[in-house]
XYZ file of C-alpha atoms in Angstrom:
124
model
C -59.146 -25.784 -38.066
C -62.006 -28.209 -38.644
C -60.428 -29.377 -41.921
C -57.160 -30.094 -40.107
C -58.982 -32.015 -37.389
C -60.872 -33.988 -40.022
C -57.599 -34.928 -41.777
C -56.391 -36.657 -38.623
C -59.112 -39.285 -38.962
C -59.520 -39.719 -35.215
C -61.806 -42.646 -34.364
C -63.872 -41.025 -31.651
C -63.962 -37.420 -32.930
C -66.722 -35.973 -35.102
C -66.149 -32.336 -36.128
C -69.410 -30.410 -36.490
C -69.615 -26.873 -37.888
C -73.037 -25.470 -37.066
C -74.973 -23.624 -34.383
C -75.580 -26.004 -31.488
C -79.340 -26.283 -31.109
C -81.731 -28.925 -29.829
C -82.809 -29.487 -33.453
C -79.242 -30.181 -34.587
C -78.719 -32.557 -31.674
C -81.897 -34.449 -32.586
C -80.891 -34.853 -36.253
C -77.101 -35.153 -36.453
C -75.551 -38.618 -35.925
C -72.596 -37.128 -34.030
C -74.908 -36.527 -31.062
C -76.277 -40.057 -30.643
C -74.157 -40.717 -27.542
C -73.277 -38.772 -24.424
C -69.942 -36.948 -24.123
C -67.346 -36.986 -21.347
C -65.980 -33.602 -22.355
C -66.990 -30.653 -24.537
C -64.360 -27.986 -25.257
C -64.903 -24.553 -26.809
C -61.999 -22.237 -27.562
C -62.718 -18.566 -28.217
C -66.348 -19.303 -29.086
C -68.708 -18.552 -26.200
C -68.045 -14.820 -26.134
C -69.371 -14.562 -29.685
C -72.521 -16.718 -29.360
C -75.732 -14.665 -29.298
C -77.818 -17.284 -27.493
C -75.085 -18.522 -25.155
C -77.368 -19.642 -22.329
C -79.422 -21.804 -24.708
C -76.246 -23.248 -26.209
C -74.696 -24.113 -22.843
C -78.013 -25.639 -21.742
C -77.789 -27.978 -24.753
C -74.159 -28.802 -23.963
C -75.190 -29.735 -20.430
C -77.738 -32.245 -21.772
C -75.085 -33.826 -24.004
C -72.682 -34.580 -21.148
C -72.645 -37.900 -19.335
C -73.092 -38.214 -15.580
C -69.653 -36.845 -14.674
C -69.138 -34.809 -17.848
C -67.275 -31.546 -18.094
C -67.539 -28.428 -20.248
C -64.389 -26.311 -20.625
C -64.173 -23.026 -22.490
C -61.588 -20.338 -23.068
C -62.609 -16.844 -24.117
C -61.214 -13.343 -24.078
C -61.784 -11.790 -20.663
C -63.473 -8.401 -20.840
C -64.510 -5.807 -18.265
C -68.028 -5.397 -19.687
C -70.398 -7.773 -21.451
C -71.125 -4.904 -23.861
C -67.622 -5.192 -25.366
C -68.913 -7.095 -28.420
C -66.543 -10.007 -27.861
C -65.331 -12.054 -24.924
C -66.956 -12.527 -21.547
C -66.793 -11.215 -18.028
C -65.993 -13.698 -15.283
C -69.417 -12.956 -13.778
C -71.298 -13.833 -16.968
C -69.255 -16.993 -17.535
C -70.059 -18.203 -14.032
C -73.771 -17.323 -14.266
C -74.198 -19.144 -17.584
C -72.596 -22.329 -16.267
C -74.595 -22.282 -13.032
C -77.860 -21.518 -14.846
C -77.268 -24.507 -17.135
C -77.190 -26.755 -14.060
C -73.488 -27.458 -13.556
C -72.848 -28.402 -9.937
C -69.190 -27.397 -9.775
C -68.163 -24.227 -11.584
C -64.708 -22.674 -11.763
C -64.042 -19.453 -13.671
C -60.674 -17.746 -13.639
C -58.174 -15.787 -15.677
C -56.001 -18.623 -16.975
C -53.260 -16.610 -18.682
C -52.461 -13.494 -20.709
C -51.360 -13.137 -24.314
C -49.202 -10.241 -25.456
C -50.705 -8.409 -28.419
C -50.021 -5.218 -30.350
C -52.612 -3.541 -28.094
C -50.996 -4.861 -24.924
C -51.724 -7.897 -22.775
C -55.054 -9.647 -23.360
C -56.425 -11.809 -20.545
C -57.902 -15.220 -21.311
C -60.778 -16.497 -19.207
C -61.234 -20.204 -18.537
C -64.601 -21.556 -17.487
C -65.114 -25.115 -16.289
C -68.480 -26.671 -15.511
C -68.738 -30.156 -14.011
C -71.932 -32.136 -13.618
């Protein structure tokens, strides 16, 4: 996906493939300015240090910035993938977002039956 995004040559888009850490933010030129929006699709449920990562995202957003993520909705945070609505909300609030909305956005039919997709939105 990153290669396809790169091929588009968008002026104000800098694809970065790496773990988002304070060290990366300090060194990589893509993080020199603040962001209006950060989007993560099917990522957060797989990140080991999610709270640290979302804390960094919060610092990268401008005054009215927004973080939006979609992840598989699961019943237990021990599922090994995805996130519960409770965890998604706690992570966003703990990062400092003032307005937090977490909901089941839609379902996808799969061979194993319907799979719910969680959407989390944090606004500064």
